[in-house]
Short mmCIF file of C-alpha atoms and ligand atoms in Angstrom, two decimals:
data_model
loop_
_atom_site.label_atom_id
_atom_site.label_comp_id
_atom_site.label_asym_id
_atom_site.label_seq_id
_atom_site.Cartn_x
_atom_site.Cartn_y
_atom_site.Cartn_z
CA UNK A 1056 -6.07 -17.42 11.85
CA UNK A 1057 -6.87 -15.17 8.90
CA UNK A 1058 -4.12 -13.28 7.12
CA UNK A 1059 -4.77 -10.26 4.93
CA UNK A 1060 -2.31 -8.63 2.58
CA UNK A 1061 -2.18 -4.92 1.75
CA UNK A 1062 0.10 -4.62 -1.28
CA UNK A 1063 1.37 -1.47 -2.94
CA UNK A 1064 4.25 0.74 -4.00
CA UNK A 1065 3.98 3.03 -0.95
CA UNK A 1066 6.15 5.66 -2.64
CA UNK A 1067 5.61 7.23 -0.15
CA UNK A 1068 3.04 5.84 2.33
CA UNK A 1069 0.11 8.24 2.79
CA UNK A 1070 -2.51 8.64 5.49
CA UNK A 1071 -4.85 6.75 3.15
CA UNK A 1072 -2.54 3.69 3.15
CA UNK A 1073 -2.10 3.80 6.92
CA UNK A 1074 -5.86 4.08 7.45
CA UNK A 1075 -6.52 0.96 5.33
CA UNK A 1076 -3.79 -1.10 7.07
CA UNK A 1077 -5.02 -0.08 10.53
CA UNK A 1078 -8.62 -0.94 9.66
CA UNK A 1079 -7.46 -4.34 8.31
CA UNK A 1080 -5.52 -4.92 11.53
CA UNK A 1081 -8.78 -4.43 13.45
CA UNK A 1082 -10.46 -7.20 11.40
CA UNK A 1083 -7.80 -9.82 10.60
CA UNK A 1084 -5.36 -11.79 12.78
CA UNK A 1085 -2.30 -10.86 10.73
CA UNK A 1086 -1.72 -8.21 8.06
CA UNK A 1087 1.15 -8.45 5.62
CA UNK A 1088 2.01 -5.08 4.14
CA UNK A 1089 3.70 -6.09 0.89
CA UNK A 1090 5.90 -3.41 -0.67
CA UNK A 1091 6.60 -4.08 -4.32
CA UNK A 1092 10.28 -3.79 -5.09
CA UNK A 1093 9.69 -2.19 -8.55
CA UNK A 1094 13.32 -2.19 -9.63
CA UNK A 1095 12.42 -0.78 -13.05
CA UNK A 1096 10.16 1.99 -11.74
CA UNK A 1097 11.79 5.30 -10.93
CA UNK A 1098 10.64 5.58 -7.35
CA UNK A 1099 11.33 8.60 -5.15
CA UNK A 1100 12.08 6.43 -2.10
CA UNK A 1101 14.17 3.27 -2.13
CA UNK A 1102 12.59 0.02 -1.03
CA UNK A 1103 14.44 0.22 2.30
CA UNK A 1104 13.23 3.80 2.84
CA UNK A 1105 9.61 2.89 2.04
CA UNK A 1106 9.73 0.02 4.56
CA UNK A 1107 11.36 2.26 7.16
CA UNK A 1108 8.61 4.89 6.67
CA UNK A 1109 5.90 2.25 7.02
CA UNK A 1110 7.59 0.96 10.16
CA UNK A 1111 7.64 4.47 11.62
CA UNK A 1112 3.87 4.73 11.01
CA UNK A 1113 2.74 1.18 11.87
CA UNK A 1114 5.43 -0.13 14.21
CA UNK A 1115 3.00 -0.11 17.15
CA UNK A 1116 0.93 -2.95 15.60
CA UNK A 1117 2.56 -6.35 16.26
CA UNK A 1118 0.21 -8.19 13.93
CA UNK A 1119 1.45 -6.17 10.96
CA UNK A 1120 4.41 -7.64 9.04
CA UNK A 1121 6.23 -5.29 6.66
CA UNK A 1122 7.71 -7.23 3.77
CA UNK A 1123 8.95 -6.60 0.25
CA UNK A 1124 8.35 -8.71 -2.81
CA UNK A 1125 9.10 -8.92 -6.47
CA UNK A 1126 7.47 -11.06 -9.10
CA UNK A 1127 3.80 -11.93 -9.01
CA UNK A 1128 1.80 -10.76 -6.03
CA UNK A 1129 -0.17 -14.02 -5.95
CA UNK A 1130 3.04 -16.06 -5.65
CA UNK A 1131 4.21 -14.00 -2.69
CA UNK A 1132 0.72 -14.05 -1.15
CA UNK A 1133 0.59 -17.85 -1.44
CA UNK A 1134 4.07 -18.16 0.14
CA UNK A 1135 2.84 -16.03 3.04
CA UNK A 1136 -0.37 -18.09 3.46
CA UNK A 1137 -2.48 -15.00 2.74
CA UNK A 1138 -6.25 -15.59 2.74
CA UNK A 1139 -7.32 -12.29 1.26
CA UNK A 1140 -5.81 -9.31 -0.52
CA UNK A 1141 -7.36 -6.03 0.65
CA UNK A 1142 -7.30 -2.98 -1.61
CA UNK A 1143 -8.49 0.51 -0.76
CA UNK A 1144 -10.85 2.10 -3.27
CA UNK A 1145 -10.85 5.88 -3.40
CA UNK A 1146 -13.36 6.46 -6.16
CA UNK A 1147 -15.04 4.81 -9.12
CA UNK A 1148 -11.94 5.60 -11.16
CA UNK A 1149 -9.92 3.10 -9.08
CA UNK A 1150 -12.48 0.39 -9.57
CA UNK A 1151 -11.92 -0.67 -13.19
CA UNK A 1152 -8.19 -1.24 -12.76
CA UNK A 1153 -8.56 -2.87 -9.34
CA UNK A 1154 -11.31 -5.16 -10.60
CA UNK A 1155 -9.10 -6.30 -13.47
CA UNK A 1156 -6.20 -7.06 -11.11
CA UNK A 1157 -8.51 -8.83 -8.64
CA UNK A 1158 -9.90 -11.02 -11.41
CA UNK A 1159 -6.42 -11.79 -12.77
CA UNK A 1160 -5.22 -12.75 -9.28
CA UNK A 1161 -8.28 -14.95 -8.86
CA UNK A 1162 -7.62 -16.53 -12.25
CA UNK A 1163 -3.94 -17.18 -11.48
CA UNK A 1164 -4.23 -18.62 -7.97
CA UNK A 1165 -7.84 -18.36 -6.83
CA UNK A 1166 -6.73 -15.47 -4.61
CA UNK A 1167 -9.63 -13.51 -3.12
CA UNK A 1168 -9.58 -9.70 -3.11
CA UNK A 1169 -11.78 -7.49 -0.96
CA UNK A 1170 -12.21 -3.77 -1.58
CA UNK A 1171 -12.31 -1.42 1.39
CA UNK A 1172 -13.65 2.09 0.83
CA UNK A 1173 -11.06 4.74 1.61
CA UNK A 1174 -12.03 7.14 4.36
CA UNK A 1175 -13.50 10.28 2.72
CA UNK A 1176 -10.76 12.24 4.51
CA UNK A 1177 -8.18 10.67 2.18
CA UNK A 1178 -10.16 9.95 -0.97
CA UNK A 1179 -8.24 12.57 -2.99
CA UNK A 1180 -4.81 11.50 -1.74
CA UNK A 1181 -2.39 9.44 -3.82
CA UNK A 1182 1.36 8.91 -3.50
CA UNK A 1183 1.91 10.42 -6.94
CA UNK A 1184 -0.01 13.62 -6.09
CA UNK A 1185 1.78 13.86 -2.75
CA UNK A 1186 5.15 13.62 -4.55
CA UNK A 1187 4.11 16.25 -7.10
CA UNK A 1188 2.68 18.72 -4.57
CA UNK A 1189 5.73 18.29 -2.31
CA UNK A 1190 8.13 18.75 -5.25
CA UNK A 1191 6.37 21.98 -6.20
CA UNK A 1192 6.58 23.36 -2.67
CA UNK A 1193 3.00 22.66 -1.54
CA UNK A 1194 2.11 21.48 1.92
CA UNK A 1195 1.47 17.75 2.39
CA UNK A 1196 1.99 17.57 6.16
CA UNK A 1197 -1.67 16.78 6.80
CA UNK A 1198 -1.83 14.06 4.11
CA UNK A 1199 1.03 11.81 5.18
CA UNK A 1200 2.36 10.54 8.52
CA UNK A 1201 4.83 12.93 10.20
CA UNK A 1202 7.92 10.75 9.46
CA UNK A 1203 6.94 10.75 5.76
CA UNK A 1204 6.53 14.54 5.73
CA UNK A 1205 10.00 14.87 7.28
CA UNK A 1206 11.51 12.40 4.78
CA UNK A 1207 9.94 14.29 1.85
CA UNK A 1208 11.34 17.55 3.15
CA UNK A 1209 14.80 16.03 3.51
CA UNK A 1210 14.66 14.35 0.08
CA UNK A 1211 13.62 17.58 -1.66
CA UNK A 1212 15.90 19.93 0.28
O1 PNS B 480 0.46 1.04 -5.01
P1 PNS B 480 0.28 0.49 -6.40
O2 PNS B 480 1.41 0.94 -7.29
O3 PNS B 480 -1.08 0.77 -6.96
O4 PNS B 480 0.40 -1.12 -6.23
C1 PNS B 480 0.23 -1.96 -7.35
C2 PNS B 480 0.62 -3.41 -7.02
C3 PNS B 480 2.00 -3.47 -6.41
C4 PNS B 480 -0.38 -3.98 -6.04
C5 PNS B 480 0.57 -4.18 -8.37
O5 PNS B 480 1.34 -3.52 -9.30
C6 PNS B 480 1.06 -5.61 -8.25
O6 PNS B 480 0.33 -6.46 -7.78
N1 PNS B 480 2.33 -5.85 -8.66
C7 PNS B 480 2.97 -7.15 -8.59
C8 PNS B 480 3.10 -7.80 -9.98
C9 PNS B 480 1.84 -8.59 -10.32
O7 PNS B 480 1.41 -9.48 -9.61
N2 PNS B 480 1.22 -8.20 -11.45
C10 PNS B 480 -0.03 -8.78 -11.89
C11 PNS B 480 -1.18 -8.07 -11.20
S1 PNS B 480 -2.72 -8.74 -11.64
#
């Protein structure tokens, strides 16, 4: 049984996140979606809201476990018997930071990280841009799952 972990802030989840988790679920036996609790970060959605939005978009996959964590990712991954952390890479600009984190996680606990290329459909999509465009009245309905679009609309009303 091989368990993968897809960690992130998911503030909010985007179609890019959902695509990576679904592709992982087609490869691994279990996928832990680990939502960082980020108490110090000023997130738009609370931890409970982010998990609810992920559930609304991934609830059909029984092998996906939605969980939150604080502290070091490698500690939580070890607790959850995770074999590999999977990170989506949108462009070369993601690579330097992701490589550094992957190497730190390997240094700390020998945790393996694999990079999965983001689908070109979502390579320009990030949670921060989605928040900004939505805040400024732009349309994000085709970049995020429908429950997320509705939650953004409600939050910004
Ligand atoms: O969606 P994000 O904000 O890019 O996700 C970043 C995340 C949550 C994966 C990263 O910040 C993280 O791993 N945080 C947990 C704290 C930790 O382990 N820090 C050391 C990383 S090498």
